């Protein structure tokens, strides 16, 4: 669970900044035809040949966005790339390049950064993207990691947040709440470890949810699926903060309302079991947990037969006129206003 103390440690100073960049990036191949020049010059050069270019950036701070006591650096590298690719897929585009910028304190040996880059490398390989640049500097406070993702799409294929219409169906990929419950398990094990460092946690029963937290996958496959099914979403967003706040983003930008049905929210059985164990409400976890990196989109009702019965996609509700507002329709059929925190159970309708 924690870093192996016996591993070899090479001080970063021994390499110098240029030696470090060269060491970390030397084995990254160029896979994309759009990459004209990758790492090694003052700027990368890309050529998308008439397609539109998408750019998205995320900044991750140690202690704010990740905790290295249970997040292995390889997983951190992989997840940091996923977070960014997910934003590109959420536009119905394909990711093609990333840049990686890091600020690192000298408590990290070279071997730690090699682990980080092993995760980045695996992500690039699995998702067919090129590492084309970045920046490297020192930090006094730990690790700061910023990744930018670049993608491409035909102009008419791009899906924005603002295209949903009243009566469109609201659809989500995969299942929700797993990442948050995985985090609960890891936080609990961290506390147990503090008390008894010899305790070996048995995470096996929680493997699905722990993996959802430590090694999430961006839903590139859903972009391919939608293309194959010839489904063109009217609006789309990725679920990084929780279903509730993402729905509110779609509603606000599309100027529509929404009815979300509690009994339709897709939950894995292990999420339900973990919620029972931690005495948490599984609906609230799905609405507010976040970090699921599933896709949330709206489609015209006419498209429903194309997605009906697909195990990767669940219709969770429908859009309404803007003045009807955004609501959760609970299992006992009460209508509860959605808030960015999940729902406001005290509000009157
Ligand atoms: P400059 O001084 O012009 O900013 P750098 O020496 O920082 O150039 O970078 C040299 C090359 O290495 C550039 O192509 C840059 O994009 C790349 N690079 C720098 N840091 C990283 C990193 N952490 N990961 C990947 N590429 C990097
Ligand atoms: Mg630089």
mmCIF file of C-alpha atoms and ligand atoms in Angstrom:
data_model
loop_
_atom_site.group_PDB
_atom_site.id
_atom_site.type_symbol
_atom_site.label_atom_id
_atom_site.label_comp_id
_atom_site.label_asym_id
_atom_site.label_seq_id
_atom_site.Cartn_x
_atom_site.Cartn_y
_atom_site.Cartn_z
ATOM 1 C CA UNK A 1 0.000 0.000 0.000
ATOM 2 C CA UNK A 2 2.725 2.466 0.902
ATOM 3 C CA UNK A 3 5.940 3.151 -1.031
ATOM 4 C CA UNK A 4 8.586 0.461 -0.832
ATOM 5 C CA UNK A 5 11.325 1.909 1.351
ATOM 6 C CA UNK A 6 14.006 -0.461 0.011
ATOM 7 C CA UNK A 7 13.848 0.847 -3.535
ATOM 8 C CA UNK A 8 16.813 2.571 -5.087
ATOM 9 C CA UNK A 9 16.698 6.357 -4.911
ATOM 10 C CA UNK A 10 18.364 8.713 -7.339
ATOM 11 C CA UNK A 11 18.323 12.385 -6.387
ATOM 12 C CA UNK A 12 16.781 14.589 -9.064
ATOM 13 C CA UNK A 13 19.732 16.988 -8.804
ATOM 14 C CA UNK A 14 21.976 14.277 -10.192
ATOM 15 C CA UNK A 15 20.255 14.586 -13.598
ATOM 16 C CA UNK A 16 19.529 18.289 -13.884
ATOM 17 C CA UNK A 17 16.343 19.611 -15.508
ATOM 18 C CA UNK A 18 17.186 18.729 -19.105
ATOM 19 C CA UNK A 19 18.538 15.306 -18.174
ATOM 20 C CA UNK A 20 15.353 14.633 -16.244
ATOM 21 C CA UNK A 21 13.026 15.651 -19.098
ATOM 22 C CA UNK A 22 15.023 13.597 -21.565
ATOM 23 C CA UNK A 23 15.088 10.591 -19.218
ATOM 24 C CA UNK A 24 11.339 10.686 -18.606
ATOM 25 C CA UNK A 25 10.220 11.278 -22.177
ATOM 26 C CA UNK A 26 12.739 9.344 -24.275
ATOM 27 C CA UNK A 27 10.648 6.205 -24.780
ATOM 28 C CA UNK A 28 7.385 7.875 -25.742
ATOM 29 C CA UNK A 29 6.588 7.069 -29.382
ATOM 30 C CA UNK A 30 4.596 9.259 -31.773
ATOM 31 C CA UNK A 31 1.382 7.470 -32.768
ATOM 32 C CA UNK A 32 -0.830 10.168 -34.233
ATOM 33 C CA UNK A 33 -0.549 11.399 -37.833
ATOM 34 C CA UNK A 34 -1.481 14.866 -36.536
ATOM 35 C CA UNK A 35 1.730 15.117 -34.480
ATOM 36 C CA UNK A 36 4.310 16.878 -36.675
ATOM 37 C CA UNK A 37 6.759 17.603 -33.833
ATOM 38 C CA UNK A 38 6.574 16.254 -30.285
ATOM 39 C CA UNK A 39 8.899 16.757 -27.297
ATOM 40 C CA UNK A 40 12.252 18.430 -27.904
ATOM 41 C CA UNK A 41 11.746 21.847 -29.458
ATOM 42 C CA UNK A 42 10.362 25.098 -28.108
ATOM 43 C CA UNK A 43 6.833 24.053 -29.056
ATOM 44 C CA UNK A 44 5.047 21.003 -30.406
ATOM 45 C CA UNK A 45 3.662 21.245 -33.949
ATOM 46 C CA UNK A 46 0.315 19.650 -34.827
ATOM 47 C CA UNK A 47 -1.658 19.422 -38.076
ATOM 48 C CA UNK A 48 -5.344 18.472 -37.931
ATOM 49 C CA UNK A 49 -5.965 18.832 -41.669
ATOM 50 C CA UNK A 50 -9.277 20.661 -41.630
ATOM 51 C CA UNK A 51 -10.687 19.110 -38.483
ATOM 52 C CA UNK A 52 -11.437 21.227 -35.438
ATOM 53 C CA UNK A 53 -9.026 21.141 -32.493
ATOM 54 C CA UNK A 54 -10.087 20.668 -28.878
ATOM 55 C CA UNK A 55 -8.001 21.653 -25.852
ATOM 56 C CA UNK A 56 -8.641 20.954 -22.174
ATOM 57 C CA UNK A 57 -6.449 21.386 -19.076
ATOM 58 C CA UNK A 58 -6.558 20.148 -15.489
ATOM 59 C CA UNK A 59 -4.386 21.032 -12.529
ATOM 60 C CA UNK A 60 -3.877 18.503 -9.725
ATOM 61 C CA UNK A 61 -2.359 19.459 -6.370
ATOM 62 C CA UNK A 62 -1.030 16.982 -3.811
ATOM 63 C CA UNK A 63 -3.174 17.100 -0.668
ATOM 64 C CA UNK A 64 -6.063 18.740 -2.534
ATOM 65 C CA UNK A 65 -6.756 16.397 -5.457
ATOM 66 C CA UNK A 66 -4.754 13.322 -4.511
ATOM 67 C CA UNK A 67 -3.190 11.680 -1.473
ATOM 68 C CA UNK A 68 0.012 9.769 -2.175
ATOM 69 C CA UNK A 69 -0.386 7.649 0.958
ATOM 70 C CA UNK A 70 -2.844 5.442 -0.909
ATOM 71 C CA UNK A 71 -2.531 6.635 -4.481
ATOM 72 C CA UNK A 72 0.480 4.925 -6.083
ATOM 73 C CA UNK A 73 2.306 7.313 -8.429
ATOM 74 C CA UNK A 74 1.736 5.061 -11.425
ATOM 75 C CA UNK A 75 -1.999 5.244 -10.808
ATOM 76 C CA UNK A 76 -1.793 8.984 -10.323
ATOM 77 C CA UNK A 77 -0.131 9.366 -13.728
ATOM 78 C CA UNK A 78 -2.747 7.162 -15.377
ATOM 79 C CA UNK A 79 -5.682 8.864 -13.662
ATOM 80 C CA UNK A 80 -4.402 12.365 -14.395
ATOM 81 C CA UNK A 81 -4.394 11.505 -18.106
ATOM 82 C CA UNK A 82 -7.875 9.924 -17.874
ATOM 83 C CA UNK A 83 -9.332 13.030 -16.258
ATOM 84 C CA UNK A 84 -8.204 15.058 -19.259
ATOM 85 C CA UNK A 85 -9.093 12.580 -21.996
ATOM 86 C CA UNK A 86 -12.561 12.334 -20.471
ATOM 87 C CA UNK A 87 -13.091 16.044 -21.154
ATOM 88 C CA UNK A 88 -12.192 15.567 -24.819
ATOM 89 C CA UNK A 89 -14.495 12.536 -25.196
ATOM 90 C CA UNK A 90 -17.261 14.559 -23.514
ATOM 91 C CA UNK A 91 -17.190 16.759 -26.640
ATOM 92 C CA UNK A 92 -17.677 13.660 -28.845
ATOM 93 C CA UNK A 93 -14.099 14.118 -30.073
ATOM 94 C CA UNK A 94 -11.028 11.893 -30.025
ATOM 95 C CA UNK A 95 -8.000 12.746 -27.915
ATOM 96 C CA UNK A 96 -4.733 12.850 -29.874
ATOM 97 C CA UNK A 97 -2.035 14.517 -27.751
ATOM 98 C CA UNK A 98 -1.260 15.493 -24.152
ATOM 99 C CA UNK A 99 1.229 17.792 -22.478
ATOM 100 C CA UNK A 100 2.415 17.128 -18.920
ATOM 101 C CA UNK A 101 3.692 19.840 -16.601
ATOM 102 C CA UNK A 102 4.992 19.110 -13.161
ATOM 103 C CA UNK A 103 6.378 20.905 -10.154
ATOM 104 C CA UNK A 104 8.130 18.501 -7.833
ATOM 105 C CA UNK A 105 9.927 18.857 -4.494
ATOM 106 C CA UNK A 106 13.257 17.139 -3.953
ATOM 107 C CA UNK A 107 11.658 14.622 -1.588
ATOM 108 C CA UNK A 108 10.754 12.757 -4.779
ATOM 109 C CA UNK A 109 13.566 10.611 -6.175
ATOM 110 C CA UNK A 110 13.885 9.925 -9.895
ATOM 111 C CA UNK A 111 12.332 6.489 -9.352
ATOM 112 C CA UNK A 112 9.115 8.128 -8.152
ATOM 113 C CA UNK A 113 8.850 10.202 -11.323
ATOM 114 C CA UNK A 114 9.582 7.099 -13.381
ATOM 115 C CA UNK A 115 6.540 5.505 -11.751
ATOM 116 C CA UNK A 116 4.433 8.575 -12.540
ATOM 117 C CA UNK A 117 5.551 8.477 -16.171
ATOM 118 C CA UNK A 118 4.943 4.707 -16.372
ATOM 119 C CA UNK A 119 1.277 5.469 -15.624
ATOM 120 C CA UNK A 120 1.228 8.299 -18.162
ATOM 121 C CA UNK A 121 2.880 6.004 -20.725
ATOM 122 C CA UNK A 122 0.317 3.239 -20.166
ATOM 123 C CA UNK A 123 -2.534 5.719 -20.571
ATOM 124 C CA UNK A 124 -1.022 7.056 -23.815
ATOM 125 C CA UNK A 125 -0.667 3.530 -25.166
ATOM 126 C CA UNK A 126 -4.170 2.389 -24.190
ATOM 127 C CA UNK A 127 -5.840 5.519 -25.569
ATOM 128 C CA UNK A 128 -3.551 6.079 -28.544
ATOM 129 C CA UNK A 129 -2.366 9.573 -27.652
ATOM 130 C CA UNK A 130 1.059 11.222 -27.969
ATOM 131 C CA UNK A 131 2.970 13.007 -25.212
ATOM 132 C CA UNK A 132 4.152 16.104 -27.082
ATOM 133 C CA UNK A 133 5.443 18.477 -24.407
ATOM 134 C CA UNK A 134 5.222 19.936 -20.961
ATOM 135 C CA UNK A 135 7.216 21.809 -18.390
ATOM 136 C CA UNK A 136 9.255 20.765 -15.377
ATOM 137 C CA UNK A 137 10.077 22.849 -12.346
ATOM 138 C CA UNK A 138 10.774 22.490 -8.640
ATOM 139 C CA UNK A 139 8.257 22.931 -5.859
ATOM 140 C CA UNK A 140 8.607 23.502 -2.130
ATOM 141 C CA UNK A 141 5.309 21.894 -1.199
ATOM 142 C CA UNK A 142 4.990 18.525 -2.854
ATOM 143 C CA UNK A 143 3.758 17.477 -6.252
ATOM 144 C CA UNK A 144 1.750 19.594 -8.675
ATOM 145 C CA UNK A 145 0.707 18.016 -11.926
ATOM 146 C CA UNK A 146 -0.998 19.753 -14.822
ATOM 147 C CA UNK A 147 -2.032 17.871 -17.930
ATOM 148 C CA UNK A 148 -3.511 19.316 -21.085
ATOM 149 C CA UNK A 149 -5.277 17.135 -23.612
ATOM 150 C CA UNK A 150 -5.684 17.991 -27.273
ATOM 151 C CA UNK A 151 -8.227 16.337 -29.529
ATOM 152 C CA UNK A 152 -9.785 16.453 -32.968
ATOM 153 C CA UNK A 153 -13.246 16.151 -34.460
ATOM 154 C CA UNK A 154 -15.223 17.110 -37.531
ATOM 155 C CA UNK A 155 -16.969 20.392 -36.782
ATOM 156 C CA UNK A 156 -20.472 18.897 -37.090
ATOM 157 C CA UNK A 157 -19.642 15.980 -34.792
ATOM 158 C CA UNK A 158 -18.753 18.082 -31.761
ATOM 159 C CA UNK A 159 -21.356 17.969 -28.981
ATOM 160 C CA UNK A 160 -21.633 20.931 -26.620
ATOM 161 C CA UNK A 161 -23.356 21.301 -23.275
ATOM 162 C CA UNK A 162 -25.962 23.664 -24.672
ATOM 163 C CA UNK A 163 -27.916 21.597 -27.210
ATOM 164 C CA UNK A 164 -30.460 19.737 -25.069
ATOM 165 C CA UNK A 165 -34.160 20.265 -25.885
ATOM 166 C CA UNK A 166 -37.276 19.665 -23.779
ATOM 167 C CA UNK A 167 -38.402 16.008 -24.101
ATOM 168 C CA UNK A 168 -34.887 14.782 -24.963
ATOM 169 C CA UNK A 169 -33.915 11.649 -23.050
ATOM 170 C CA UNK A 170 -31.140 11.889 -20.467
ATOM 171 C CA UNK A 171 -28.667 9.007 -20.756
ATOM 172 C CA UNK A 172 -25.683 7.936 -18.666
ATOM 173 C CA UNK A 173 -22.925 5.424 -19.482
ATOM 174 C CA UNK A 174 -21.728 2.734 -17.047
ATOM 175 C CA UNK A 175 -22.607 3.014 -13.376
ATOM 176 C CA UNK A 176 -22.173 5.690 -10.738
ATOM 177 C CA UNK A 177 -20.874 6.172 -7.221
ATOM 178 C CA UNK A 178 -18.110 3.548 -7.390
ATOM 179 C CA UNK A 179 -15.203 5.960 -7.283
ATOM 180 C CA UNK A 180 -16.521 7.761 -4.231
ATOM 181 C CA UNK A 181 -17.156 4.535 -2.330
ATOM 182 C CA UNK A 182 -13.680 3.290 -3.332
ATOM 183 C CA UNK A 183 -12.303 6.460 -1.764
ATOM 184 C CA UNK A 184 -14.240 5.744 1.450
ATOM 185 C CA UNK A 185 -12.641 2.284 1.624
ATOM 186 C CA UNK A 186 -9.140 3.689 1.004
ATOM 187 C CA UNK A 187 -9.600 6.460 3.596
ATOM 188 C CA UNK A 188 -10.730 3.887 6.144
ATOM 189 C CA UNK A 189 -7.737 1.628 5.429
ATOM 190 C CA UNK A 190 -5.420 4.605 5.779
ATOM 191 C CA UNK A 191 -6.740 5.217 9.307
ATOM 192 C CA UNK A 192 -6.353 1.518 10.171
ATOM 193 C CA UNK A 193 -2.794 1.610 8.816
ATOM 194 C CA UNK A 194 -1.925 4.597 11.035
ATOM 195 C CA UNK A 195 -2.940 2.594 14.107
ATOM 196 C CA UNK A 196 -1.362 -0.687 13.032
ATOM 197 C CA UNK A 197 1.121 -0.485 10.131
ATOM 198 C CA UNK A 198 1.420 -4.294 10.051
ATOM 199 C CA UNK A 199 -2.223 -4.715 9.206
ATOM 200 C CA UNK A 200 -2.614 -5.972 5.642
ATOM 201 C CA UNK A 201 -5.959 -4.735 4.372
ATOM 202 C CA UNK A 202 -8.105 -7.172 2.435
ATOM 203 C CA UNK A 203 -9.372 -4.980 -0.384
ATOM 204 C CA UNK A 204 -10.506 -7.914 -2.532
ATOM 205 C CA UNK A 205 -14.247 -7.493 -1.805
ATOM 206 C CA UNK A 206 -13.871 -3.850 -2.801
ATOM 207 C CA UNK A 207 -11.723 -4.353 -5.885
ATOM 208 C CA UNK A 208 -14.258 -2.879 -8.334
ATOM 209 C CA UNK A 209 -14.845 0.346 -6.407
ATOM 210 C CA UNK A 210 -11.173 0.779 -5.405
ATOM 211 C CA UNK A 211 -10.254 0.411 -9.067
ATOM 212 C CA UNK A 212 -12.893 2.976 -10.021
ATOM 213 C CA UNK A 213 -11.097 5.404 -7.682
ATOM 214 C CA UNK A 214 -7.469 4.526 -8.416
ATOM 215 C CA UNK A 215 -7.642 3.518 -12.073
ATOM 216 C CA UNK A 216 -10.644 5.098 -13.773
ATOM 217 C CA UNK A 217 -11.085 4.710 -17.517
ATOM 218 C CA UNK A 218 -12.210 7.550 -19.764
ATOM 219 C CA UNK A 219 -15.122 6.430 -21.961
ATOM 220 C CA UNK A 220 -13.506 6.537 -25.390
ATOM 221 C CA UNK A 221 -15.434 3.331 -26.088
ATOM 222 C CA UNK A 222 -18.737 5.187 -25.693
ATOM 223 C CA UNK A 223 -17.706 7.709 -28.353
ATOM 224 C CA UNK A 224 -17.062 4.751 -30.677
ATOM 225 C CA UNK A 225 -20.348 3.133 -29.660
ATOM 226 C CA UNK A 226 -22.381 6.274 -30.371
ATOM 227 C CA UNK A 227 -20.753 6.513 -33.786
ATOM 228 C CA UNK A 228 -21.493 2.860 -34.556
ATOM 229 C CA UNK A 229 -25.105 3.257 -33.410
ATOM 230 C CA UNK A 230 -25.392 6.488 -35.415
ATOM 231 C CA UNK A 231 -26.590 8.312 -32.322
ATOM 232 C CA UNK A 232 -25.812 12.017 -32.217
ATOM 233 C CA UNK A 233 -26.287 13.420 -28.702
ATOM 234 C CA UNK A 234 -27.841 16.879 -28.461
ATOM 235 C CA UNK A 235 -25.687 17.751 -25.424
ATOM 236 C CA UNK A 236 -22.986 15.984 -23.438
ATOM 237 C CA UNK A 237 -20.743 16.342 -20.364
ATOM 238 C CA UNK A 238 -18.504 13.992 -18.408
ATOM 239 C CA UNK A 239 -19.317 13.145 -14.807
ATOM 240 C CA UNK A 240 -16.420 14.456 -12.774
ATOM 241 C CA UNK A 241 -18.278 16.158 -9.926
ATOM 242 C CA UNK A 242 -21.382 13.984 -9.546
ATOM 243 C CA UNK A 243 -24.534 13.386 -11.544
ATOM 244 C CA UNK A 244 -26.450 16.210 -9.930
ATOM 245 C CA UNK A 245 -24.103 19.091 -10.715
ATOM 246 C CA UNK A 246 -23.483 17.779 -14.266
ATOM 247 C CA UNK A 247 -27.240 17.668 -14.929
ATOM 248 C CA UNK A 248 -27.505 21.234 -13.685
ATOM 249 C CA UNK A 249 -24.726 22.287 -16.088
ATOM 250 C CA UNK A 250 -26.612 20.760 -19.033
ATOM 251 C CA UNK A 251 -29.879 22.367 -17.884
ATOM 252 C CA UNK A 252 -28.370 25.801 -17.382
ATOM 253 C CA UNK A 253 -26.458 25.883 -20.656
ATOM 254 C CA UNK A 254 -29.273 24.321 -22.688
ATOM 255 C CA UNK A 255 -31.980 26.397 -20.972
ATOM 256 C CA UNK A 256 -34.088 23.349 -20.106
ATOM 257 C CA UNK A 257 -35.341 21.587 -16.990
ATOM 258 C CA UNK A 258 -35.016 17.903 -16.120
ATOM 259 C CA UNK A 259 -36.733 15.019 -14.387
ATOM 260 C CA UNK A 260 -34.229 12.468 -13.091
ATOM 261 C CA UNK A 261 -35.698 9.180 -11.862
ATOM 262 C CA UNK A 262 -34.067 7.824 -8.715
ATOM 263 C CA UNK A 263 -34.920 4.206 -9.518
ATOM 264 C CA UNK A 264 -33.173 4.449 -12.907
ATOM 265 C CA UNK A 265 -29.746 5.563 -11.601
ATOM 266 C CA UNK A 266 -27.318 2.733 -12.497
ATOM 267 C CA UNK A 267 -25.497 1.362 -9.430
ATOM 268 C CA UNK A 268 -23.134 -1.591 -9.281
ATOM 269 C CA UNK A 269 -24.073 -4.156 -6.564
ATOM 270 C CA UNK A 270 -20.708 -3.539 -4.865
ATOM 271 C CA UNK A 271 -21.558 0.165 -4.609
ATOM 272 C CA UNK A 272 -24.891 -0.675 -2.977
ATOM 273 C CA UNK A 273 -23.150 -3.086 -0.570
ATOM 274 C CA UNK A 274 -20.486 -0.510 0.349
ATOM 275 C CA UNK A 275 -23.169 2.150 0.906
ATOM 276 C CA UNK A 276 -24.936 -0.198 3.331
ATOM 277 C CA UNK A 277 -21.666 -0.879 5.146
ATOM 278 C CA UNK A 278 -20.792 2.826 5.417
ATOM 279 C CA UNK A 279 -24.416 3.775 6.143
ATOM 280 C CA UNK A 280 -24.567 6.106 3.173
ATOM 281 C CA UNK A 281 -27.444 6.764 0.806
ATOM 282 C CA UNK A 282 -26.522 5.273 -2.580
ATOM 283 C CA UNK A 283 -28.594 7.853 -4.469
ATOM 284 C CA UNK A 284 -26.799 10.701 -2.732
ATOM 285 C CA UNK A 285 -23.450 9.030 -3.476
ATOM 286 C CA UNK A 286 -24.316 8.790 -7.190
ATOM 287 C CA UNK A 287 -25.595 12.373 -7.257
ATOM 288 C CA UNK A 288 -22.708 13.977 -5.376
ATOM 289 C CA UNK A 289 -19.814 11.523 -5.223
ATOM 290 C CA UNK A 290 -18.035 12.409 -8.430
ATOM 291 C CA UNK A 291 -14.909 11.126 -10.186
ATOM 292 C CA UNK A 292 -16.867 8.464 -12.059
ATOM 293 C CA UNK A 293 -15.777 9.820 -15.471
ATOM 294 C CA UNK A 294 -18.859 8.399 -17.126
ATOM 295 C CA UNK A 295 -20.570 10.338 -19.901
ATOM 296 C CA UNK A 296 -23.938 12.047 -19.443
ATOM 297 C CA UNK A 297 -25.783 13.074 -22.590
ATOM 298 C CA UNK A 298 -29.151 13.860 -24.057
ATOM 299 C CA UNK A 299 -30.691 12.388 -27.217
ATOM 300 C CA UNK A 300 -33.812 13.069 -29.221
ATOM 301 C CA UNK A 301 -36.560 10.558 -28.311
ATOM 302 C CA UNK A 302 -36.513 9.308 -31.923
ATOM 303 C CA UNK A 303 -33.034 7.883 -31.237
ATOM 304 C CA UNK A 304 -34.240 5.725 -28.334
ATOM 305 C CA UNK A 305 -34.608 2.469 -30.351
ATOM 306 C CA UNK A 306 -30.883 2.694 -31.230
ATOM 307 C CA UNK A 307 -29.774 2.598 -27.583
ATOM 308 C CA UNK A 308 -32.588 0.499 -26.115
ATOM 309 C CA UNK A 309 -31.269 -2.521 -24.227
ATOM 310 C CA UNK A 310 -27.639 -1.511 -24.624
ATOM 311 C CA UNK A 311 -25.879 -2.654 -21.428
ATOM 312 C CA UNK A 312 -23.500 0.352 -21.515
ATOM 313 C CA UNK A 313 -26.231 2.998 -21.572
ATOM 314 C CA UNK A 314 -29.082 3.802 -19.177
ATOM 315 C CA UNK A 315 -31.898 6.288 -19.687
ATOM 316 C CA UNK A 316 -32.183 8.049 -16.314
ATOM 317 C CA UNK A 317 -34.660 10.782 -17.122
ATOM 318 C CA UNK A 318 -35.818 13.382 -19.608
ATOM 319 C CA UNK A 319 -35.466 17.097 -20.155
ATOM 320 C CA UNK A 320 -38.386 19.469 -19.628
ATOM 321 C CA UNK A 321 -39.177 23.124 -20.224
ATOM 322 C CA UNK A 322 -36.807 25.413 -18.375
ATOM 323 C CA UNK A 323 -39.498 26.830 -16.074
ATOM 324 C CA UNK A 324 -40.232 23.326 -14.712
ATOM 325 C CA UNK A 325 -36.778 23.238 -13.060
ATOM 326 C CA UNK A 326 -34.493 20.260 -12.405
ATOM 327 C CA UNK A 327 -35.875 17.560 -10.126
ATOM 328 C CA UNK A 328 -35.209 14.129 -8.754
ATOM 329 C CA UNK A 329 -38.312 11.945 -8.890
ATOM 330 C CA UNK A 330 -37.777 9.727 -5.857
ATOM 331 C CA UNK A 331 -38.729 6.045 -5.516
ATOM 332 C CA UNK A 332 -41.834 7.046 -3.577
ATOM 333 C CA UNK A 333 -42.713 9.482 -6.370
ATOM 334 C CA UNK A 334 -41.970 12.777 -4.639
ATOM 335 C CA UNK A 335 -40.425 15.557 -6.662
ATOM 336 C CA UNK A 336 -37.273 16.970 -5.067
ATOM 337 C CA UNK A 337 -35.285 19.899 -6.526
ATOM 338 C CA UNK A 338 -31.754 18.945 -7.586
ATOM 339 C CA UNK A 339 -28.926 21.031 -6.165
ATOM 340 C CA UNK A 340 -25.217 20.960 -6.979
ATOM 341 C CA UNK A 341 -24.710 19.073 -3.700
ATOM 342 C CA UNK A 342 -27.132 16.309 -4.693
ATOM 343 C CA UNK A 343 -30.574 17.324 -3.656
ATOM 344 C CA UNK A 344 -32.071 19.697 -1.189
ATOM 345 C CA UNK A 345 -34.385 17.517 0.850
ATOM 346 C CA UNK A 346 -35.748 20.518 2.751
ATOM 347 C CA UNK A 347 -36.851 22.515 -0.266
ATOM 348 C CA UNK A 348 -40.570 22.613 -1.058
ATOM 349 C CA UNK A 349 -41.828 22.015 -4.594
HETATM 350 P P1 LIG B 1 11.595 25.687 -22.522
HETATM 351 O O1 LIG B 1 12.778 26.141 -21.734
HETATM 352 O O2 LIG B 1 11.510 26.233 -23.906
HETATM 353 O O3 LIG B 1 10.308 25.779 -21.753
HETATM 354 P P2 LIG B 1 11.995 23.006 -21.712
HETATM 355 O O4 LIG B 1 13.429 22.744 -21.509
HETATM 356 O O5 LIG B 1 11.126 23.271 -20.541
HETATM 357 O O6 LIG B 1 11.842 24.149 -22.793
HETATM 358 O O7 LIG B 1 11.386 21.795 -22.505
HETATM 359 C C1 LIG B 1 12.064 21.141 -23.534
HETATM 360 C C2 LIG B 1 11.154 20.177 -24.208
HETATM 361 O O8 LIG B 1 10.735 19.190 -23.290
HETATM 362 C C3 LIG B 1 9.881 20.840 -24.726
HETATM 363 O O9 LIG B 1 9.492 20.123 -25.898
HETATM 364 C C4 LIG B 1 8.894 20.602 -23.619
HETATM 365 O O10 LIG B 1 7.569 20.612 -24.104
HETATM 366 C C5 LIG B 1 9.323 19.218 -23.137
HETATM 367 N N1 LIG B 1 9.028 18.987 -21.717
HETATM 368 C C6 LIG B 1 9.431 19.726 -20.666
HETATM 369 N N2 LIG B 1 8.999 19.192 -19.499
HETATM 370 C C7 LIG B 1 8.283 18.090 -19.830
HETATM 371 C C8 LIG B 1 7.569 17.099 -19.094
HETATM 372 N N3 LIG B 1 7.461 17.132 -17.761
HETATM 373 N N4 LIG B 1 6.951 16.108 -19.770
HETATM 374 C C9 LIG B 1 7.019 16.069 -21.107
HETATM 375 N N5 LIG B 1 7.680 16.946 -21.873
HETATM 376 C C10 LIG B 1 8.314 17.957 -21.254
HETATM 377 MG MG1 LIG B 2 9.945 24.842 -20.014
#
